[in-house]
Short mmCIF file of C-alpha atoms in Angstrom, two decimals:
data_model
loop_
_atom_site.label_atom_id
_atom_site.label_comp_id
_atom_site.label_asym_id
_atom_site.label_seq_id
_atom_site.Cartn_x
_atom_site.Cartn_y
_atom_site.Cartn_z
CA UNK K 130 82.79 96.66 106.82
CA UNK K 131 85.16 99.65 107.42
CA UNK K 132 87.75 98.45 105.01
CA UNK K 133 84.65 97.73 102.12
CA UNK K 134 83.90 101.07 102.68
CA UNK K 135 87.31 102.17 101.85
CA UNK K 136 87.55 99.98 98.98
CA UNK K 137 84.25 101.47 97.77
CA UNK K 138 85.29 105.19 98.36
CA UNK K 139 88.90 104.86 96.59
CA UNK K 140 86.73 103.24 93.80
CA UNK K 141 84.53 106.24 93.50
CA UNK K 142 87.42 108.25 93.30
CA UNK K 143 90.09 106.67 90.54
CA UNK K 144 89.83 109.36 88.14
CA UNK K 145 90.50 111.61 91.15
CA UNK K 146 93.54 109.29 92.42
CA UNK K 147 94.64 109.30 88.54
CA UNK K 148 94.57 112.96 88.46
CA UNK K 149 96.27 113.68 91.85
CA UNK K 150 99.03 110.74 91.00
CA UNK K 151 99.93 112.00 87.68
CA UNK K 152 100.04 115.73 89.18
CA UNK K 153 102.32 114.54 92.18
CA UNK K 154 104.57 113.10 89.72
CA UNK K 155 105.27 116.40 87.69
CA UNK K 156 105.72 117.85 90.45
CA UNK K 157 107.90 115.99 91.73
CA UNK K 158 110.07 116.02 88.60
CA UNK K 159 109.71 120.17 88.61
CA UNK K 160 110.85 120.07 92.45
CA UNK K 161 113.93 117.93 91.58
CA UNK K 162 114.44 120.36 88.80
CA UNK K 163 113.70 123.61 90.46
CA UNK K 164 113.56 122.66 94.36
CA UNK K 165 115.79 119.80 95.57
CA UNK K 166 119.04 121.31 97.13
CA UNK K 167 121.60 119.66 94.69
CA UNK K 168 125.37 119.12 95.57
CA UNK K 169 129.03 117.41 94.05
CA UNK K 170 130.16 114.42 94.83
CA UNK K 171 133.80 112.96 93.97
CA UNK K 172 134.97 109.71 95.02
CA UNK K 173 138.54 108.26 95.85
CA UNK K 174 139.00 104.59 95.08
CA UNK K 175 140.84 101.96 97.82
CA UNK K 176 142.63 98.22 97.29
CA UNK K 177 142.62 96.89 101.00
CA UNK K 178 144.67 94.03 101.78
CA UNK K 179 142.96 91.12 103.60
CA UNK K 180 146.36 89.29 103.76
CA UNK K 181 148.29 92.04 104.93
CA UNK K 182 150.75 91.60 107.97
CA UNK K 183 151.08 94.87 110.13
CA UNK K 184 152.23 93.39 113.59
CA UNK K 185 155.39 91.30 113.94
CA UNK K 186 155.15 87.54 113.84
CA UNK K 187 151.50 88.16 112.79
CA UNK K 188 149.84 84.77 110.83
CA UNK K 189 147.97 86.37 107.63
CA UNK K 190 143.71 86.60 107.61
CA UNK K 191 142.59 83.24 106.49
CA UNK K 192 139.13 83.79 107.10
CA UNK K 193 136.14 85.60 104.47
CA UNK K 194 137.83 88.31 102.73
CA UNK K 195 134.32 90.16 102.60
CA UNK K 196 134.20 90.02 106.27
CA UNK K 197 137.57 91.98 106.15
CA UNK K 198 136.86 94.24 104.23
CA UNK K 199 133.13 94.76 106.50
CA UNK K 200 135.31 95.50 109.10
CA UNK K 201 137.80 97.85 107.32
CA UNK K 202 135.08 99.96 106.48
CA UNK K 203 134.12 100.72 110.36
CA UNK K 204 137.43 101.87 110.46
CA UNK K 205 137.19 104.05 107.58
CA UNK K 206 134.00 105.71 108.79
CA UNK K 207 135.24 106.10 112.65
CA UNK K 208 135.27 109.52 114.83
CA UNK K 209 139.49 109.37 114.76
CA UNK K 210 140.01 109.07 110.89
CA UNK K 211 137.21 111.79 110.40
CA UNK K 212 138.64 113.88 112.87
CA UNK K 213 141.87 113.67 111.34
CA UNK K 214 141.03 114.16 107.58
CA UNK K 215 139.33 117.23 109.12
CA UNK K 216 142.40 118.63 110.19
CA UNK K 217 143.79 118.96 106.53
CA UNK K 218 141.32 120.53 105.31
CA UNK K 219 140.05 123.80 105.74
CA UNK K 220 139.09 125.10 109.45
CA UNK K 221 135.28 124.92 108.86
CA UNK K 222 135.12 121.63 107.89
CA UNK K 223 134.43 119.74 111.01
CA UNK K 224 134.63 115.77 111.85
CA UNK K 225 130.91 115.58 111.97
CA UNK K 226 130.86 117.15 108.57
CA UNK K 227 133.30 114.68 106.98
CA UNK K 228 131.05 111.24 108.21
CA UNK K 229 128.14 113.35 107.35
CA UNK K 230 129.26 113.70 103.41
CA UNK K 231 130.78 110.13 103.85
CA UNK K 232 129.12 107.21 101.71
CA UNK K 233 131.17 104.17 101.27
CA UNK K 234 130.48 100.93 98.69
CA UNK K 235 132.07 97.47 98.42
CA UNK K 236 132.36 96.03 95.20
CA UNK K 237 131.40 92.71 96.33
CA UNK K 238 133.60 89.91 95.99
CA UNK K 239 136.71 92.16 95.34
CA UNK K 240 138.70 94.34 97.82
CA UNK K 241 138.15 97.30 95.97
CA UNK K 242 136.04 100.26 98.44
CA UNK K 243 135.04 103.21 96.85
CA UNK K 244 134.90 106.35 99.45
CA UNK K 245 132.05 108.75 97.61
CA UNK K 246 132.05 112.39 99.61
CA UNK K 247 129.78 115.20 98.88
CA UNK K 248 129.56 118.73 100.03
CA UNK K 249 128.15 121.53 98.38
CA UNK K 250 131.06 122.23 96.42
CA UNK K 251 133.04 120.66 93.92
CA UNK K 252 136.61 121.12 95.15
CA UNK K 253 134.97 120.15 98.90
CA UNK K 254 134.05 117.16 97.63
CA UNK K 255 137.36 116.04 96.07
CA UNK K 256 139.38 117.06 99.40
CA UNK K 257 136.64 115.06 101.63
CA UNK K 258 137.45 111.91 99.76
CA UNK K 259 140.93 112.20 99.17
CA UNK K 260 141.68 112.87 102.66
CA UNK K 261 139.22 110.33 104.01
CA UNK K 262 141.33 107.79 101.81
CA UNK K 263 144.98 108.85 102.61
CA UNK K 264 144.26 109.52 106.13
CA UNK K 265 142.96 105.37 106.35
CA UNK K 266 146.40 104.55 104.35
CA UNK K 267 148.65 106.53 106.51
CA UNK K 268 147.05 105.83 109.89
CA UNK K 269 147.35 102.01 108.88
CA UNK K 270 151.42 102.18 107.56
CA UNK K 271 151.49 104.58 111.17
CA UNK K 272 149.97 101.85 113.19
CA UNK K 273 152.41 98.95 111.60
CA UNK K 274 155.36 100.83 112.39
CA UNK K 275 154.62 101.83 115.83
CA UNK K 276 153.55 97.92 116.35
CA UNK K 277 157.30 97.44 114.90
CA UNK K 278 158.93 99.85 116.69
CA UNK K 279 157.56 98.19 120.03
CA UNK K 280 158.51 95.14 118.93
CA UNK K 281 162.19 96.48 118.54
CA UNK K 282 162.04 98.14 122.34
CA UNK K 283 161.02 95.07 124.29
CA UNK K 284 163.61 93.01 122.11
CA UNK K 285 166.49 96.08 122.89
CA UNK K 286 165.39 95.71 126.25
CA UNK K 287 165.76 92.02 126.70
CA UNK K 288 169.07 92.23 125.23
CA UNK K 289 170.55 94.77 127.36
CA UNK K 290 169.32 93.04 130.52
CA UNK K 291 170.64 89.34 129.35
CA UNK K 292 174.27 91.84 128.35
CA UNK K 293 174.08 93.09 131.90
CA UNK K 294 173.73 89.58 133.50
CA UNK K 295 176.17 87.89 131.74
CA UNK K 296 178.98 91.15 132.81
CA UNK K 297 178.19 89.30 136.13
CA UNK K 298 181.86 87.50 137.06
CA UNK K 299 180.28 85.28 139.63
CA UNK K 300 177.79 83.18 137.31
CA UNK K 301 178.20 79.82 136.85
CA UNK K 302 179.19 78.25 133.61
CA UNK K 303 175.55 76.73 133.15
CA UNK K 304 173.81 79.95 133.82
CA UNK K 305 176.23 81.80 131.88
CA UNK K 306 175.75 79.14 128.83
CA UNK K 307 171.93 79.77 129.43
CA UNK K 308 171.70 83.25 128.99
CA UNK K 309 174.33 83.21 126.21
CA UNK K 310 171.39 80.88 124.37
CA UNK K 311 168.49 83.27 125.13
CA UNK K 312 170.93 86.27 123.85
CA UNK K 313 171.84 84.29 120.49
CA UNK K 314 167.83 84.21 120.09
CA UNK K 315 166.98 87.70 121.14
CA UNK K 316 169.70 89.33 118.73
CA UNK K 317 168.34 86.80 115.71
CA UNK K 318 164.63 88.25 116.32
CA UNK K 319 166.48 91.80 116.06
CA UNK K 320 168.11 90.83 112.97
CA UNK K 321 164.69 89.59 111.65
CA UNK K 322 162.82 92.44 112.43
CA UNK K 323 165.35 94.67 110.39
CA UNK K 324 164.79 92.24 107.07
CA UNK K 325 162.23 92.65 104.35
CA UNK K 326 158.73 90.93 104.45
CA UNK K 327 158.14 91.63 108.26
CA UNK K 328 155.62 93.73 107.78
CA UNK K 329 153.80 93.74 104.31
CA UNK K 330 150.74 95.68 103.42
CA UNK K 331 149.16 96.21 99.83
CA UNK K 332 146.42 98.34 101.42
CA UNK K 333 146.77 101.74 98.81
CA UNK K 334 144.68 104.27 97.01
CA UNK K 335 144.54 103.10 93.28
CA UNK K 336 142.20 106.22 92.19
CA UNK K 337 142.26 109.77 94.23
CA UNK K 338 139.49 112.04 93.37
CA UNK K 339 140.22 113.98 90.49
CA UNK K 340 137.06 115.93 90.14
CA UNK K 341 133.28 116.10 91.05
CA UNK K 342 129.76 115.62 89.34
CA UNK K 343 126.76 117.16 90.25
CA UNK K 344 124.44 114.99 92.96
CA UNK K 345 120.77 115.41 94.29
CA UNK K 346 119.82 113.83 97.60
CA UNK K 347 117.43 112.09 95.51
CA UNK K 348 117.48 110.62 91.96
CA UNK K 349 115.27 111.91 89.14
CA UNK K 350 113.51 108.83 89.65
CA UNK K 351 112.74 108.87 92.94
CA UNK K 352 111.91 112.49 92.93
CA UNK K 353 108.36 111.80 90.33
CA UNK K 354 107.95 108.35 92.47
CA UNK K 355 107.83 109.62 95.20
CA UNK K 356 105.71 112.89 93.95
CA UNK K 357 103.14 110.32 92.49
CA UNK K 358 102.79 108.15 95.58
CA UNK K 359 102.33 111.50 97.48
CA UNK K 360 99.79 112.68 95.27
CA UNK K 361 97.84 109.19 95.12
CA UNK K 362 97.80 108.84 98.83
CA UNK K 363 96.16 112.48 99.03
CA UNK K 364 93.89 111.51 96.16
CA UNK K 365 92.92 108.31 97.82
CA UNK K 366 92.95 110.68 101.64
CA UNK K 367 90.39 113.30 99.54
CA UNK K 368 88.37 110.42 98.56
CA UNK K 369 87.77 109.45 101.27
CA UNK K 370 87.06 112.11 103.33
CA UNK K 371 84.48 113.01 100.55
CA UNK K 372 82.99 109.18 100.29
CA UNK K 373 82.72 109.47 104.54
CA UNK K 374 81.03 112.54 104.04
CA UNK K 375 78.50 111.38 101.98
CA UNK K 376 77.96 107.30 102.67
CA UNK K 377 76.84 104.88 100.39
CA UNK K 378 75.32 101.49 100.60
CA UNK K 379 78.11 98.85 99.09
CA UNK K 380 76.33 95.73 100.44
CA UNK K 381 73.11 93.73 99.69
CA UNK K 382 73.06 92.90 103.69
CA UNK K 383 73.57 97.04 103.84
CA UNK K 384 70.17 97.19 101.43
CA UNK K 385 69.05 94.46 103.57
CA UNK K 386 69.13 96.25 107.02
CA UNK K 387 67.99 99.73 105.32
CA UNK K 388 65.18 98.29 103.56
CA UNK K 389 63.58 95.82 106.35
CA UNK K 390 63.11 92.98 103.01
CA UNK K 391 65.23 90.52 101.20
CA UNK K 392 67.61 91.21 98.17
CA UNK K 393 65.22 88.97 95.66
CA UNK K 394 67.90 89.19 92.43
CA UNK K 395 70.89 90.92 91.93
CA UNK K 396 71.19 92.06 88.09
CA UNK K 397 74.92 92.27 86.64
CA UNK K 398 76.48 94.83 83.89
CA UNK K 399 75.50 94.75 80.61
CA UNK K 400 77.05 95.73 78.16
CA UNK K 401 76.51 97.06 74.81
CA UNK K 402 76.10 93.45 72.84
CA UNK K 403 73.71 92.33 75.89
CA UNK K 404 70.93 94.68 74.23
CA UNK K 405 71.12 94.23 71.07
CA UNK K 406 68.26 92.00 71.27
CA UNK K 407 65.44 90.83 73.91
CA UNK K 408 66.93 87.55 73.63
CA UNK K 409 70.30 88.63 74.35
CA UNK K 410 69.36 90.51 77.21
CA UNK K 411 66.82 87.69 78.54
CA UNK K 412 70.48 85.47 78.47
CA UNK K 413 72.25 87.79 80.22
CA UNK K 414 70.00 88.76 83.28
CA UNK K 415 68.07 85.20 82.93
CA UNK K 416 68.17 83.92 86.99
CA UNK K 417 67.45 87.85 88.55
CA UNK K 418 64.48 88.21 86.06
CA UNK K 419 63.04 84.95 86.79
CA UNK K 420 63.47 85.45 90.05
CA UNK K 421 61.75 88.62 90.08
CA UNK K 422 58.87 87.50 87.96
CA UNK K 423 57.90 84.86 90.05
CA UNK K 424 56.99 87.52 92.31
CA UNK K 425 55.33 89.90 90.12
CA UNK K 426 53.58 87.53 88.62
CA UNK K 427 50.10 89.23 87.58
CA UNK K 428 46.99 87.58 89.24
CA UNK K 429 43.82 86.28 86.91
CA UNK K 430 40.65 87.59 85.81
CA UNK K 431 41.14 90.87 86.61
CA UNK K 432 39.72 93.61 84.21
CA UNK K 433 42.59 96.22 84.49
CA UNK K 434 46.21 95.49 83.57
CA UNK K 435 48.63 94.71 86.32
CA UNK K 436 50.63 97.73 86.94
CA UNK K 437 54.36 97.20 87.89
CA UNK K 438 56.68 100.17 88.33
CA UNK K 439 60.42 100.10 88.41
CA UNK K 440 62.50 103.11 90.10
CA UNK K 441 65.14 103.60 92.48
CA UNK K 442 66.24 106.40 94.95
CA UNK K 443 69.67 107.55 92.79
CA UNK K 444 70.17 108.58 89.51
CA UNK K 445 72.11 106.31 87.44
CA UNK K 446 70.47 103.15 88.79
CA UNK K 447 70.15 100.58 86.36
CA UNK K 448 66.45 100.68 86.33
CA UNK K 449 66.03 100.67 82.51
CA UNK K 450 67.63 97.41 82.53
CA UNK K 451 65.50 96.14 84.87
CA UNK K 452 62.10 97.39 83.05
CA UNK K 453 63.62 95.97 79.66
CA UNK K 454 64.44 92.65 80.78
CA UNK K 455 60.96 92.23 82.87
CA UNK K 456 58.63 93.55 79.87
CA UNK K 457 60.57 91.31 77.43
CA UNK K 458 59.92 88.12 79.70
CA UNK K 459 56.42 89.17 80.08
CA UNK K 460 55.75 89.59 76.44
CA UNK K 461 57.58 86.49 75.99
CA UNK K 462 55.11 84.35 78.27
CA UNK K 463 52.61 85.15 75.69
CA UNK K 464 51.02 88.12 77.56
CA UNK K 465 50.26 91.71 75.84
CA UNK K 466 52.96 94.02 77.36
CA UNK K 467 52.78 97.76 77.62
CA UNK K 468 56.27 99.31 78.39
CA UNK K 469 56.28 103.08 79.91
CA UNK K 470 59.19 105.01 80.31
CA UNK K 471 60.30 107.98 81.70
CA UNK K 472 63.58 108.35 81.42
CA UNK K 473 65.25 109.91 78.16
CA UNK K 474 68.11 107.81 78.10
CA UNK K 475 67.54 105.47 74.85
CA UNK K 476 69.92 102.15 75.58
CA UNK K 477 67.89 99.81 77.10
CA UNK K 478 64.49 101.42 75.01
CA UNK K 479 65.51 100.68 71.75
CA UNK K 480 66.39 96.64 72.47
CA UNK K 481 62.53 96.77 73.32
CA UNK K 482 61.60 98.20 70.22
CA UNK K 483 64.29 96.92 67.74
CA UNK K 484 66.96 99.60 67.50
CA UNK K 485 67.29 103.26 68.28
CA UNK K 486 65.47 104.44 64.84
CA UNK K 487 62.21 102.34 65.38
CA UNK K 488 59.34 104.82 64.06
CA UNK K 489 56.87 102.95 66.17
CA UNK K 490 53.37 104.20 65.15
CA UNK K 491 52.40 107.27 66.54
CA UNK K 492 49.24 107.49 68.53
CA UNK K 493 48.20 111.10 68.06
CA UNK K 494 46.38 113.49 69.24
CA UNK K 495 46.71 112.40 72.70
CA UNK K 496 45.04 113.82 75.81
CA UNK K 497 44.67 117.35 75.69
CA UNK K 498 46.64 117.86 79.08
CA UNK K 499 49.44 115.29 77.56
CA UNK K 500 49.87 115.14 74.31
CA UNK K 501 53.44 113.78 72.85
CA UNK K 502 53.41 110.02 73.84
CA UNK K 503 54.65 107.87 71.20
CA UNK K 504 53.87 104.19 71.15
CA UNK K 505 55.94 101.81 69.41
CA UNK K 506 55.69 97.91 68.24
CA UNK K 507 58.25 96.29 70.16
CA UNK K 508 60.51 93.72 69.05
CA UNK K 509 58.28 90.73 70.95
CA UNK K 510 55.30 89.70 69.54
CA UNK K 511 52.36 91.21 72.31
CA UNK K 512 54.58 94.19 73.47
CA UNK K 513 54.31 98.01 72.58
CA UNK K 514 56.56 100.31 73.86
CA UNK K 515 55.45 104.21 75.10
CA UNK K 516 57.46 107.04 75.77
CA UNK K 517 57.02 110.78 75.74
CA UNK K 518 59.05 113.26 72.79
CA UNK K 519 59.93 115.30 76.25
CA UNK K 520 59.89 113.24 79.75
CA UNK K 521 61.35 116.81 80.90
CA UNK K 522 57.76 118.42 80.12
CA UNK K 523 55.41 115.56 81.29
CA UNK K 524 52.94 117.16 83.99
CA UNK K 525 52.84 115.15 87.27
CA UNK K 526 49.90 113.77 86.47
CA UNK K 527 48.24 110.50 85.82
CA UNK K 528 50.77 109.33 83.47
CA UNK K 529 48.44 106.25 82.65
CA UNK K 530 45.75 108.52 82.60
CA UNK K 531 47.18 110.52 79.50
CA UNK K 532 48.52 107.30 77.39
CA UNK K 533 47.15 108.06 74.15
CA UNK K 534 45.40 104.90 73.67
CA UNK K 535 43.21 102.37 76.30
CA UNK K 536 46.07 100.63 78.36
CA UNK K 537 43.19 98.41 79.29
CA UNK K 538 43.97 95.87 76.46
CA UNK K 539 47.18 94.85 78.28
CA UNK K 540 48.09 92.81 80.35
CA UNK K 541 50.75 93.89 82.00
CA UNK K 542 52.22 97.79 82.29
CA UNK K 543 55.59 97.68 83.40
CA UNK K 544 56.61 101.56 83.85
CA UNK K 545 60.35 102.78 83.94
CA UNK K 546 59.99 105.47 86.77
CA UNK K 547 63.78 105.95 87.28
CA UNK K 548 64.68 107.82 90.56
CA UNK K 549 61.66 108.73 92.22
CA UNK K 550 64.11 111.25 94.04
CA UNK K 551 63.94 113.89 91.59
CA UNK K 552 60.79 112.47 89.25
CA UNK K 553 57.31 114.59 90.14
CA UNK K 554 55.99 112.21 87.59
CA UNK K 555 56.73 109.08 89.19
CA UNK K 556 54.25 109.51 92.41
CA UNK K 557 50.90 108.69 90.32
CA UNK K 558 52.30 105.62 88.87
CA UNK K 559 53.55 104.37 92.78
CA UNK K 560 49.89 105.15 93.48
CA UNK K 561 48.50 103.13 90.61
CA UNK K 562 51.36 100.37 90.73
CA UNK K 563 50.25 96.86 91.96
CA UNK K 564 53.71 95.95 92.00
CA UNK K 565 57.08 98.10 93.42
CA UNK K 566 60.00 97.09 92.39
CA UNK K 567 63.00 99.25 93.98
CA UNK K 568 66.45 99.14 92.43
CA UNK K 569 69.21 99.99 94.08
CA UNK K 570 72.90 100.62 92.61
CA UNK K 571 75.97 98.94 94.84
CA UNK K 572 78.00 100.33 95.39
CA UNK K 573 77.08 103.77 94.18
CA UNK K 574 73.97 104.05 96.00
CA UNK K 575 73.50 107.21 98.13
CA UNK K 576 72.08 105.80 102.26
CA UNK K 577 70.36 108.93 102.08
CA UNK K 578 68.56 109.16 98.96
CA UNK K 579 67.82 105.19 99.95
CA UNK K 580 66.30 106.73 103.19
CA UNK K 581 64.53 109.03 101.22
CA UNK K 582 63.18 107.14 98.25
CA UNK K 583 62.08 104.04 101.33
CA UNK K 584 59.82 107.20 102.81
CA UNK K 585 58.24 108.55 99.79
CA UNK K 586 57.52 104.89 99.11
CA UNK K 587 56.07 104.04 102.32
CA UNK K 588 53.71 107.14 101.54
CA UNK K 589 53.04 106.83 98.18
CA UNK K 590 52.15 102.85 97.51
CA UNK K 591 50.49 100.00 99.49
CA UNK K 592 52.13 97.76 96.55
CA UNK K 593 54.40 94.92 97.62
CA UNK K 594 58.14 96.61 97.25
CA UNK K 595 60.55 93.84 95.90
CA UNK K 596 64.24 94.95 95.93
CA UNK K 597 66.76 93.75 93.47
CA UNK K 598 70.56 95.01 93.53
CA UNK K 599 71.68 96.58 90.28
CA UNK K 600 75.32 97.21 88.97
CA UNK K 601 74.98 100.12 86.39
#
């Protein structure tokens, strides 16, 4: 229920979401503009050799270059080599700085790392990167030649100790031929170690940092994006609040529980074609009507028309729908229909009396105390159509009382009271009506003006109240 409430609240509010959304996003283009601390960024390009042999008697990588090149770029970002670049730059920049501006990218399937730095300033930028690169480079080369170097100590080492044994006059000749062997071997693996291709490393910067460009934390892009999704989510946080503030009924087991009675039809949208003619409505709404005029269906022999009023507790109900579509299947059962309104709006009116610009015949003088009702031949054989030249002026009277003509040669009255919330009007006809029936909007239906409009009924009318659920 909680989240159908949410649901029904952001609903209410799109236009306000809309609004919010498109005013987060030029904001957040005026903040990238105006606001967003901007910077330079320059970036140094490096080749790193996955084959490479930097310790003596090393066997090259054989295994995924890509995993090489992962674990290269630990190195690159590491405490030492930022610590060090540091050092050749000037004395504020510290370590923390350098990793800080550091943002490094693999060009997948290559061995090709591009070191990106940025600082506030342009030259900063450049020196960041270039010394981030060289310092890698040079620590690497550093690192080969003290493993080399090593290399050459334990050999010298070995040698001098075998030279020292064999100076020995009392060795035998097999232990003299011995070490002789093991000297031959330790002098070759000094002669190796002073050839080419010991050690060979492509590792190299291909591109230094030349210059910078300007940089934002964020892109232009991401800067309205992220403006819109901030101003949607305090659109949708506004609605809300707003929607919790006031609650509405989005359910017909909500209407249900409020009202104490069944949901006996639920009438859908129409639209704009849908009233173009009786028929065309009757097609549209045919199950709720039927449904409710089985149960206003107007007893026999009695001398006075069966009175039937439909109203609501909001506004902007639906109710003229319902009035339209229940006169029109009354007058189309063959009985003599008199259809009252009291609401100005003309949509659902004029499919009762054959377009907007029906001149009906005019019925005056009326009552003294009510004069302007108009009747009008409707567009169904047995139904006539009243309404007033200024609902906002009617008297809350007897609005049956001040028809301009007998209503006792219907029928049937079916009266559009509309929201009985705000209509002084409507409380004679729920006095007269035989027949209540109480539309209510989902899910734009106030709980209380529902709580309202169920007390002024229960005060008002002894009629049977028949609910229906509307979506206007």
């Amino acid at each position: 229920m909680e989240l159908r409430l949410l649901y029904h609240a952001i609903r209410r509010s799109l236009v306000l979401v809309a609004v919010m959304t498109f005013l987060g996003a030029v904001l957040g283009a005026a903040g990238w503009h105006l606001v967003l601390p901007s910077g330079w960024q320059a970036s140094a390009v490096l080749v790193m050799d996955s084959t490479a042999i930097l310790v003596p008697g090393q066997q090259p990588f054989s295994g995924d270059p890509e995993r090489y090149v992962t674990s290269e770029m630990e190195l690159l970002t590491s405490y030492a080599i930022a610590e060090e670049a540091a050092g050749k730059l000037s004395s504020s920049v510290q370590a923390s700085d350098v990793r800080d501006a550091l943002d490094l990218s693999h060009v997948t399937g290559t061995d090709v790392v591009q070191v990106v730095a940025r600082a506030d300033s342009a030259d900063e930028a450049r020196d960041i990167a270039n010394a981030v690169a060289s310092t890698y480079v040079v620590r690497r080369e550093e690192s080969a030649q003290a493993a080399l170097a090593e290399r050459r100590r334990q050999l010298d080492a070995q040698a001098r100790d075998l030279e020292g044994r064999l100076a020995d006059p009392g060795l035998s000749g097999a232990l003299a031929s011995a070490l002789g062997v093991q000297l031959a071997a330790v002098t070759s693996d000094l002669t190796e170690l002073s050839g080419s291709g010991v050690l060979r490393d492509a590792t190299r910067v291909v591109d230094e940092a030349r210059s910078a460009s300007p940089a934002r934390l964020l892109s232009r892009l991401q800067a309205v994006a992220g403006g819109a999704v901030a101003g949607g989510v305090l659109g949708v946080v506004v609605g809300v609040v707003r929607g919790s503030r006031r609650p509405l009924v989005v359910s017909r087991t909500q209407v249900e529980s409020m009202t104490g009675v069944p949901v006996v039809a639920e009438f859908p949208r129409v639209s704009a074609a849908d009233l173009r003619t009786p028929e065309a409505l009757l097609r549209r709404v045919d199950e709720p009507v039927r449904r409710l005029a089985a149960l206003v269906e107007p007893g026999g022999g009695s001398a006075t028309p069966a009175v039937i009023a439909v109203c609501s507790a909001a506004p902007e109900a639906g109710t003229s729908t319902v009035w339209s579509a229940l006169a029109s299947w009354q007058a189309a059962t063959g009985r003599r229909v008199l259809a009252v309104t009291l609401d100005e709006a003309a949509g659902a009116r004029s499919v009762l009396t054959g377009g907007p610009d029906s001149p009906g015949r005019e019925l005056v003088p009326g009552p003294a105390d009510a004069p302007g009702w108009r009747w009008s031949d409707g567009a169904t054989a047995g139904l006539v159509v009243s309404r007033h030249g200024d609902p906002r002026a009617l008297p809350a009277g007897d609005v049956l009382g001040s028809q301009p003509d007998d209503v006792t040669a219907f029928d049937v009255v079916v009266v559009d009271v509309s929201s009985i919330v705000v209509s002084p009007t409507a409380r004679s006809v729920l006095r007269a009506a035989d027949h209540v029936v109480l539309a209510v909007p989902l899910p734009e239906q106030s709980e209380t003006d529902l709580r309202l409009g169920l007390g002024i009924l229960e005060r008002e009318t002894k009629a049977d109240v028949h609910v229906v659920a509307t979506r206007p």
